[in-house]
CSV table of C-alpha atoms in Angstrom, one decimal:
chain,number,residue,atom,x,y,z
A,543,MET,CA,-169.9,41.9,-94.9
A,544,ALA,CA,-169.6,42.8,-98.5
A,545,LEU,CA,-166.9,40.3,-99.1
A,546,VAL,CA,-168.9,37.3,-97.9
A,547,ALA,CA,-172.4,38.4,-99.3
A,548,LEU,CA,-170.6,38.4,-102.9
A,549,VAL,CA,-168.8,35.3,-102.5
A,550,LEU,CA,-172.0,33.7,-101.4
A,551,ALA,CA,-174.1,35.1,-104.2
A,552,GLN,CA,-171.8,34.4,-106.7
A,553,THR,CA,-172.0,30.7,-105.8
A,554,ALA,CA,-175.9,30.8,-105.3
A,555,THR,CA,-176.0,32.1,-109.1
A,556,PRO,CA,-175.9,30.2,-112.2
A,557,GLY,CA,-172.5,29.7,-114.1
A,558,ASP,CA,-172.8,32.4,-116.5
A,559,ILE,CA,-173.7,34.9,-114.5
A,560,GLU,CA,-170.3,36.7,-113.5
A,561,LEU,CA,-170.6,38.6,-110.0
A,562,GLY,CA,-167.2,38.3,-108.8
A,563,TYR,CA,-165.9,41.6,-110.4
A,564,PHE,CA,-168.0,43.6,-107.8
A,565,LEU,CA,-165.0,42.0,-105.3
A,566,ALA,CA,-162.9,44.7,-107.2
A,567,GLY,CA,-164.9,47.5,-105.8
A,568,LEU,CA,-163.9,46.4,-101.9
A,569,PRO,CA,-160.2,47.2,-101.8
A,570,PRO,CA,-161.1,51.1,-102.6
A,571,VAL,CA,-164.0,51.2,-100.2
A,572,ALA,CA,-161.6,49.5,-97.3
A,573,ALA,CA,-159.4,52.1,-97.9
A,574,PHE,CA,-161.8,55.2,-95.8
A,575,ALA,CA,-162.0,52.7,-93.2
A,576,TYR,CA,-158.6,50.6,-92.5
A,577,GLY,CA,-155.6,51.2,-93.0
A,578,ALA,CA,-152.5,50.3,-95.5
A,579,ALA,CA,-152.2,46.9,-93.7
A,580,GLY,CA,-155.9,46.0,-93.5
A,581,THR,CA,-156.5,47.3,-96.9
A,582,ALA,CA,-153.8,45.2,-97.9
A,583,VAL,CA,-155.3,42.0,-96.9
A,584,PHE,CA,-158.7,42.6,-97.8
A,585,ALA,CA,-156.4,43.4,-101.8
A,586,GLY,CA,-155.1,40.2,-101.3
A,587,ILE,CA,-158.6,37.8,-101.0
A,588,VAL,CA,-159.7,39.5,-103.7
A,589,LEU,CA,-156.8,39.1,-106.2
A,590,LEU,CA,-157.1,35.0,-104.6
A,591,LEU,CA,-160.7,35.0,-105.3
A,592,LEU,CA,-160.5,36.4,-108.9
A,593,GLY,CA,-157.6,34.7,-109.8
A,594,VAL,CA,-158.2,31.3,-108.3
A,595,SER,CA,-160.6,29.9,-111.0
A,596,SER,CA,-161.0,26.8,-109.1
A,597,LEU,CA,-162.3,28.6,-106.4
A,598,GLY,CA,-165.3,29.6,-108.0
A,599,VAL,CA,-165.8,32.9,-107.2
A,600,GLY,CA,-164.2,34.8,-110.3
A,601,HIS,CA,-162.2,33.8,-113.3
A,602,ALA,CA,-159.5,36.9,-114.1
A,603,GLN,CA,-157.0,36.4,-115.6
A,604,GLY,CA,-154.1,38.6,-117.9
A,605,ALA,CA,-155.2,42.3,-118.2
A,606,ASP,CA,-158.4,41.6,-116.1
A,607,LEU,CA,-156.0,40.5,-113.2
A,608,ALA,CA,-153.4,43.2,-113.5
A,609,THR,CA,-156.3,46.4,-113.7
A,610,VAL,CA,-158.0,44.7,-110.4
A,611,ALA,CA,-154.1,44.5,-109.1
A,612,VAL,CA,-153.1,47.8,-110.4
A,613,VAL,CA,-156.7,49.0,-108.5
A,614,ALA,CA,-156.2,47.3,-105.1
A,615,LEU,CA,-152.3,48.7,-104.9
A,616,LEU,CA,-153.9,52.2,-105.5
A,617,SER,CA,-156.1,51.1,-102.5
A,618,VAL,CA,-153.6,50.5,-100.2
A,619,VAL,CA,-151.5,53.8,-100.9
A,620,ILE,CA,-154.7,56.0,-100.6
A,621,ALA,CA,-155.5,54.4,-97.3
A,622,TRP,CA,-151.6,55.0,-96.0
A,623,VAL,CA,-152.3,58.7,-97.3
A,624,ARG,CA,-155.2,59.0,-95.4
A,625,ARG,CA,-154.1,57.2,-92.0
A,626,ARG,CA,-151.6,60.2,-92.1
A,627,ARG,CA,-153.7,62.8,-93.1
A,628,ASP,CA,-156.2,61.7,-90.1
A,629,ALA,CA,-153.4,61.6,-87.9
A,630,GLN,CA,-152.3,65.1,-88.7
A,631,LEU,CA,-155.8,66.7,-88.4
A,632,VAL,CA,-156.2,65.1,-84.8
A,633,SER,CA,-152.8,66.6,-84.0
A,634,VAL,CA,-154.0,70.4,-85.7
A,635,ARG,CA,-157.1,69.7,-83.7
A,636,THR,CA,-155.6,68.7,-80.0
A,637,VAL,CA,-153.6,72.1,-80.6
A,638,ALA,CA,-156.3,74.1,-81.8
A,639,GLU,CA,-158.7,73.1,-79.2
A,640,ALA,CA,-155.9,73.7,-76.0
A,641,ALA,CA,-155.3,77.0,-77.7
A,642,GLN,CA,-158.9,77.9,-77.4
A,643,LEU,CA,-159.7,76.4,-74.1
A,644,ALA,CA,-156.8,78.7,-73.1
A,645,VAL,CA,-158.9,81.6,-74.3
A,646,LEU,CA,-161.6,80.8,-72.8
A,647,PRO,CA,-161.7,78.1,-70.1
A,648,PRO,CA,-164.4,76.3,-68.4
A,649,VAL,CA,-166.1,78.5,-65.6
A,650,PRO,CA,-165.3,76.6,-62.2
A,651,GLU,CA,-168.5,75.5,-60.2
A,652,ARG,CA,-167.4,78.2,-57.6
A,653,VAL,CA,-165.4,81.4,-57.1
A,654,GLY,CA,-164.9,82.4,-54.1
A,655,PRO,CA,-168.3,82.3,-52.6
A,656,VAL,CA,-169.8,82.7,-55.7
A,657,ARG,CA,-171.5,79.4,-57.4
A,658,CYS,CA,-171.1,79.5,-61.5
A,659,ALA,CA,-172.3,77.9,-64.1
A,660,GLY,CA,-171.3,78.7,-67.7
A,661,LEU,CA,-172.3,77.1,-71.1
A,662,TYR,CA,-170.4,78.5,-74.4
A,663,ARG,CA,-171.4,77.6,-77.9
A,664,ALA,CA,-169.4,78.8,-81.0
A,665,ALA,CA,-171.6,79.4,-84.1
A,666,GLN,CA,-169.0,78.4,-86.6
A,667,ARG,CA,-168.8,74.6,-86.5
A,668,GLY,CA,-165.6,72.8,-85.6
A,669,THR,CA,-164.8,75.8,-82.9
A,670,LEU,CA,-164.7,75.8,-78.6
A,671,VAL,CA,-164.3,80.0,-79.5
A,672,GLY,CA,-166.4,82.2,-80.9
A,673,GLY,CA,-167.2,86.0,-80.8
A,674,ASP,CA,-168.8,86.1,-77.4
A,675,LEU,CA,-166.9,85.7,-74.4
A,676,TYR,CA,-167.4,85.5,-70.2
A,677,ASP,CA,-165.0,85.0,-67.4
A,678,VAL,CA,-165.1,85.2,-63.4
A,679,ARG,CA,-162.5,85.7,-61.6
A,680,VAL,CA,-161.4,87.0,-57.6
A,681,GLY,CA,-159.4,89.3,-56.9
A,682,PRO,CA,-158.9,91.9,-54.1
A,683,TYR,CA,-162.0,94.0,-54.7
A,684,GLY,CA,-164.3,90.4,-54.8
A,685,VAL,CA,-165.5,88.8,-57.3
A,686,ARG,CA,-165.7,90.0,-60.5
A,687,ALA,CA,-167.5,88.5,-63.6
A,688,LEU,CA,-167.5,89.5,-67.6
A,689,VAL,CA,-170.0,88.8,-70.2
A,690,GLY,CA,-169.6,90.2,-73.8
A,691,ASP,CA,-170.4,90.1,-77.3
A,692,VAL,CA,-167.6,91.4,-79.8
A,693,GLN,CA,-168.3,92.3,-83.7
A,694,GLY,CA,-168.5,89.5,-85.9
A,695,HIS,CA,-168.3,85.6,-84.7
A,696,GLY,CA,-166.2,83.1,-85.3
A,697,LEU,CA,-162.5,82.5,-85.9
A,698,ALA,CA,-162.4,86.1,-86.7
A,699,ALA,CA,-163.4,88.0,-83.3
A,700,VAL,CA,-161.1,85.7,-81.2
A,701,GLY,CA,-158.4,88.1,-81.5
A,702,THR,CA,-160.6,90.5,-80.2
A,703,VAL,CA,-162.0,88.0,-77.4
A,704,ALA,CA,-158.5,86.9,-76.2
A,705,ALA,CA,-157.7,91.4,-76.1
A,706,LEU,CA,-160.6,92.1,-73.7
A,707,LEU,CA,-160.1,88.6,-71.3
A,708,GLY,CA,-156.4,89.8,-70.8
A,709,ALA,CA,-157.9,93.2,-69.9
A,710,PHE,CA,-160.6,92.5,-67.4
A,711,ARG,CA,-158.4,89.8,-66.0
A,712,GLU,CA,-156.1,92.8,-65.4
A,713,GLY,CA,-158.8,94.6,-64.4
A,714,VAL,CA,-159.4,92.4,-61.5
A,715,LEU,CA,-156.6,92.5,-59.9
A,716,ASP,CA,-155.8,96.4,-60.3
A,717,ASP,CA,-159.0,98.4,-60.7
A,718,PRO,CA,-160.4,99.4,-57.2
A,719,GLU,CA,-163.7,100.4,-59.5
A,720,LEU,CA,-165.6,98.3,-61.1
A,721,ALA,CA,-166.3,101.3,-63.7
A,722,GLY,CA,-162.6,101.7,-64.1
A,723,VAL,CA,-162.5,97.9,-65.4
A,724,ALA,CA,-164.9,99.3,-68.1
A,725,ALA,CA,-162.4,102.2,-69.1
A,726,ARG,CA,-159.7,99.5,-69.1
A,727,LEU,CA,-161.5,97.6,-71.8
A,728,ASP,CA,-162.3,100.2,-73.8
A,729,ARG,CA,-159.3,101.7,-74.1
A,730,ARG,CA,-158.2,97.8,-75.1
A,731,LEU,CA,-160.2,98.1,-77.7
A,732,LEU,CA,-159.6,101.9,-79.0
A,733,ALA,CA,-155.5,100.3,-78.8
A,734,ASP,CA,-156.3,97.8,-81.1
A,735,THR,CA,-158.3,99.3,-83.2
A,736,ALA,CA,-155.7,102.3,-83.8
A,737,GLY,CA,-153.2,99.4,-84.5
A,738,ALA,CA,-155.5,97.7,-87.1
A,739,ALA,CA,-155.7,101.1,-88.6
A,740,GLY,CA,-151.9,101.5,-89.0
A,741,SER,CA,-151.8,98.3,-90.3
A,742,ALA,CA,-153.9,98.9,-92.9
A,743,HIS,CA,-152.5,102.4,-93.6
A,744,SER,CA,-148.6,100.7,-94.1
A,745,ALA,CA,-149.9,98.1,-96.3
A,746,ARG,CA,-151.3,100.3,-98.8
A,747,PRO,CA,-149.8,100.3,-102.6
A,748,ALA,CA,-146.7,102.0,-102.9
A,749,GLY,CA,-148.6,104.4,-105.5
A,750,SER,CA,-151.5,104.9,-103.2
A,751,ALA,CA,-149.4,107.0,-101.0
A,752,GLY,CA,-150.9,110.7,-100.1
A,753,PRO,CA,-153.9,112.1,-98.6
A,754,PRO,CA,-157.1,110.1,-99.4
A,755,GLY,CA,-159.8,111.4,-101.2
A,756,PRO,CA,-162.6,112.1,-98.9
A,757,ALA,CA,-165.0,110.1,-100.8
A,758,ASP,CA,-162.8,106.8,-100.7
A,759,PRO,CA,-164.9,104.2,-99.1
A,760,ALA,CA,-161.7,101.8,-98.3
A,761,ASP,CA,-160.0,104.8,-97.0
A,762,ALA,CA,-162.9,105.6,-94.4
A,763,ALA,CA,-162.9,101.9,-93.6
A,764,VAL,CA,-159.4,101.9,-92.5
A,765,GLU,CA,-159.7,105.5,-90.4
A,766,HIS,CA,-162.8,103.6,-88.9
A,767,PRO,CA,-162.2,100.1,-88.6
A,768,GLU,CA,-165.6,99.4,-86.4
A,769,LEU,CA,-163.9,97.6,-83.7
A,770,PHE,CA,-166.3,97.5,-80.9
A,771,ALA,CA,-168.0,95.2,-78.5
A,772,THR,CA,-171.2,94.9,-75.9
A,773,ALA,CA,-170.2,93.8,-72.2
A,774,LEU,CA,-171.8,93.5,-69.2
A,775,LEU,CA,-169.7,93.6,-65.6
A,776,LEU,CA,-170.7,92.2,-62.3
A,777,GLU,CA,-168.9,92.5,-58.7
A,778,PHE,CA,-169.5,90.8,-55.7
A,779,PRO,CA,-168.2,93.0,-53.3
A,780,PRO,CA,-166.6,90.9,-50.1
A,781,GLY,CA,-169.1,90.9,-47.2
A,782,LEU,CA,-172.0,92.7,-48.9
A,783,ASP,CA,-175.4,91.0,-49.9
A,784,LEU,CA,-175.7,93.1,-53.1
A,785,VAL,CA,-173.9,92.9,-56.9
A,786,ARG,CA,-172.7,95.5,-58.6
A,787,ILE,CA,-173.5,95.9,-62.1
A,788,VAL,CA,-172.3,97.9,-65.2
A,789,SER,CA,-173.8,97.5,-68.5
A,790,CYS,CA,-172.0,98.8,-72.0
A,791,GLY,CA,-174.7,98.6,-74.6
A,792,HIS,CA,-175.3,94.6,-73.2
A,793,PRO,CA,-178.4,93.1,-73.0
A,794,PRO,CA,-179.7,93.3,-69.7
A,795,ALA,CA,-179.3,89.9,-66.9
A,796,LEU,CA,-182.2,88.4,-65.6
A,797,LEU,CA,-182.8,88.4,-62.0
A,798,LEU,CA,-184.5,84.8,-60.7
A,799,ARG,CA,-185.7,85.0,-57.2
A,800,ALA,CA,-187.7,81.9,-56.0
A,801,SER,CA,-190.3,81.5,-58.9
A,802,THR,CA,-189.9,84.7,-60.5
A,803,VAL,CA,-187.8,86.0,-63.2
A,804,SER,CA,-187.4,90.0,-63.7
A,805,GLU,CA,-184.8,92.0,-65.8
A,806,VAL,CA,-182.1,93.9,-63.8
A,807,ALA,CA,-182.9,97.5,-64.2
A,808,VAL,CA,-179.2,98.8,-65.3
A,809,GLU,CA,-179.0,102.3,-67.2
A,810,PRO,CA,-176.8,101.3,-69.9
A,811,GLY,CA,-173.9,103.3,-71.3
A,812,PRO,CA,-172.2,102.8,-74.6
A,813,PRO,CA,-170.5,99.6,-76.0
A,814,LEU,CA,-166.8,99.0,-75.5
A,815,GLY,CA,-164.6,100.7,-78.5
A,816,LEU,CA,-166.1,103.8,-79.0
A,817,GLY,CA,-164.0,105.8,-77.0
A,818,VAL,CA,-166.6,107.4,-74.6
A,819,ALA,CA,-167.4,103.9,-71.9
A,820,GLY,CA,-165.2,106.1,-69.5
A,821,ALA,CA,-165.0,105.6,-65.9
A,822,ASP,CA,-166.3,108.8,-65.2
A,823,LEU,CA,-169.6,108.0,-67.5
A,824,ALA,CA,-170.1,104.4,-66.4
A,825,VAL,CA,-173.1,104.0,-64.3
A,826,VAL,CA,-172.7,101.3,-61.4
A,827,ALA,CA,-176.1,99.9,-60.4
A,828,ASP,CA,-176.2,98.1,-57.0
A,829,VAL,CA,-178.6,95.2,-57.2
A,830,PRO,CA,-179.5,94.0,-53.4
A,831,LEU,CA,-179.2,90.1,-53.4
A,832,LEU,CA,-181.3,87.3,-51.0
A,833,PRO,CA,-179.9,83.7,-50.7
A,834,GLY,CA,-180.2,81.9,-53.3
A,835,ASP,CA,-181.2,84.5,-56.0
A,836,ARG,CA,-179.4,83.8,-59.5
A,837,LEU,CA,-178.4,86.5,-61.7
A,838,LEU,CA,-178.5,85.1,-65.6
A,839,ALA,CA,-176.2,87.0,-67.7
A,840,HIS,CA,-176.4,86.1,-71.4
A,841,THR,CA,-175.5,87.6,-75.0
A,842,ASP,CA,-177.8,88.1,-77.5
A,843,GLY,CA,-177.7,85.2,-79.7
A,844,VAL,CA,-179.7,84.1,-77.4
A,845,THR,CA,-182.8,86.9,-77.1
A,846,GLU,CA,-182.1,87.0,-81.1
A,847,ALA,CA,-182.6,83.6,-81.8
A,848,ARG,CA,-185.9,82.9,-84.2
A,849,ASP,CA,-187.9,80.0,-84.4
A,850,ALA,CA,-189.3,78.8,-87.7
A,851,ALA,CA,-191.9,81.6,-88.1
A,852,GLY,CA,-190.0,84.3,-87.0
A,853,ASP,CA,-190.3,85.2,-83.6
A,854,PHE,CA,-187.5,85.7,-81.3
A,855,TYR,CA,-186.9,83.2,-77.9
A,856,PRO,CA,-188.5,84.7,-74.9
A,857,LEU,CA,-185.8,83.6,-72.3
A,858,ALA,CA,-187.5,85.7,-69.4
A,859,THR,CA,-190.8,83.8,-70.0
A,860,ARG,CA,-189.5,80.3,-70.8
A,861,ILE,CA,-186.8,80.6,-67.6
A,862,PRO,CA,-189.9,79.9,-64.8
A,863,ALA,CA,-190.3,76.5,-66.6
A,864,LEU,CA,-186.9,75.4,-66.8
A,865,ALA,CA,-185.6,77.0,-63.6
A,866,LYS,CA,-183.3,74.3,-61.9
A,867,ASP,CA,-180.0,74.0,-60.0
A,868,PRO,CA,-177.7,76.5,-61.5
A,869,ALA,CA,-175.4,73.7,-63.0
A,870,GLU,CA,-178.4,72.6,-64.8
A,871,LEU,CA,-180.1,75.6,-65.4
A,872,VAL,CA,-177.8,77.0,-68.5
A,873,GLU,CA,-177.9,73.5,-70.1
A,874,ALA,CA,-181.9,72.9,-69.6
A,875,VAL,CA,-181.6,76.8,-71.6
A,876,TRP,CA,-179.6,75.9,-74.4
A,877,GLN,CA,-181.2,72.3,-74.9
A,878,ASP,CA,-184.8,74.6,-74.9
A,879,LEU,CA,-183.1,77.1,-77.6
A,880,VAL,CA,-182.4,74.8,-79.8
A,881,ALA,CA,-185.7,73.1,-79.8
A,882,PHE,CA,-187.7,76.6,-79.9
A,883,THR,CA,-184.9,77.1,-83.0
A,884,ASP,CA,-185.3,73.8,-84.8
A,885,GLY,CA,-181.4,72.9,-84.6
A,886,GLY,CA,-180.0,76.0,-82.4
A,887,PRO,CA,-179.3,79.4,-83.4
A,888,ARG,CA,-176.8,80.7,-86.3
A,889,ASP,CA,-175.0,83.1,-83.8
A,890,ASP,CA,-172.6,82.4,-81.3
A,891,VAL,CA,-174.1,81.8,-77.5
A,892,ALA,CA,-173.1,82.8,-74.1
A,893,LEU,CA,-175.0,81.7,-70.6
A,894,LEU,CA,-174.0,82.7,-67.4
A,895,VAL,CA,-175.3,82.0,-64.4
A,896,LEU,CA,-174.1,83.3,-60.7
A,897,SER,CA,-175.5,83.2,-57.6
A,898,LEU,CA,-174.7,83.5,-53.7
A,899,PRO,CA,-176.1,80.8,-52.0
A,900,ASP,CA,-175.1,81.8,-48.5
A,901,ALA,CA,-175.2,85.0,-46.9
A,902,ALA,CA,-172.6,87.4,-48.1
A,903,GLY,CA,-169.4,86.9,-46.0
A,904,VAL,CA,-170.2,83.5,-44.4
A,905,PRO,CA,-168.3,80.4,-46.2
A,906,GLY,CA,-170.2,77.9,-47.9
């Protein structure tokens, strides 16, 4: 379009006004949209229009025409390099997305008798996994779910997320008590903390060997890497109309029953990674469920999101107006959250809706 417009403009202007040299800028622009072959075509057309004076578009000769030719040649090279780089980026992104989806796969619509709907949005642009996590698995002790939030967000927290999810999936199969799963997750973080501290000690310069000084903040950070996470564990035992919940310093889940929304009363325990979330300390709450009840678990990226006035997002009070089918509820909450914060929260966000539409033990 620019090529045609410049040619028409030149033919419509008096002969003493030279517009043809603007054509020299087209090959570099074409290099951003076309490959080497397409850019070469534009470059050839431009050289033809400028070099053949009988066409009445340009009158480039000698050094001027050579300069345009050099610009055209560089444009072709740039287009070729750009296409190669784009192909490499596509390959890298494909591998990265596959790796992230392996860590945090999409939640299926049904796990055993439990209907599921999840939504995850990472705070770091271009990533699928951040510092939040969720998973739903079926095992010999029923359907178990995990919603958690590790320290930090973005790619730096993905390793901790992967470790917790791996420990949870083992606990679903091996631990008969939900409190035992919480203890397993706590041990996993403690082991990772010890490994991080050991790596940091081994990385200290040779000249710094010896006992650290009591007021050395760097050595204090090595001793206490501050690796912790909050988590909410849920269990739907087979044949029972209830859900068991263990809270490790995590925001409480919401119970949606008919048109009412209430927080599930669970005594919160300490966060994971502090070494005090053992099986003997975890408090397990049994919450009776009615057919059609829904549980909404979330991370603090939802409730700590703020609007322009600095007010927190009131999730519990907004739910009644958004209450829909579980598969649509999480998306409705996200859209409402984006509108409330005028663009979306700056923290990772995880939402998980779980429900028993039929009586427990009756196949759906």
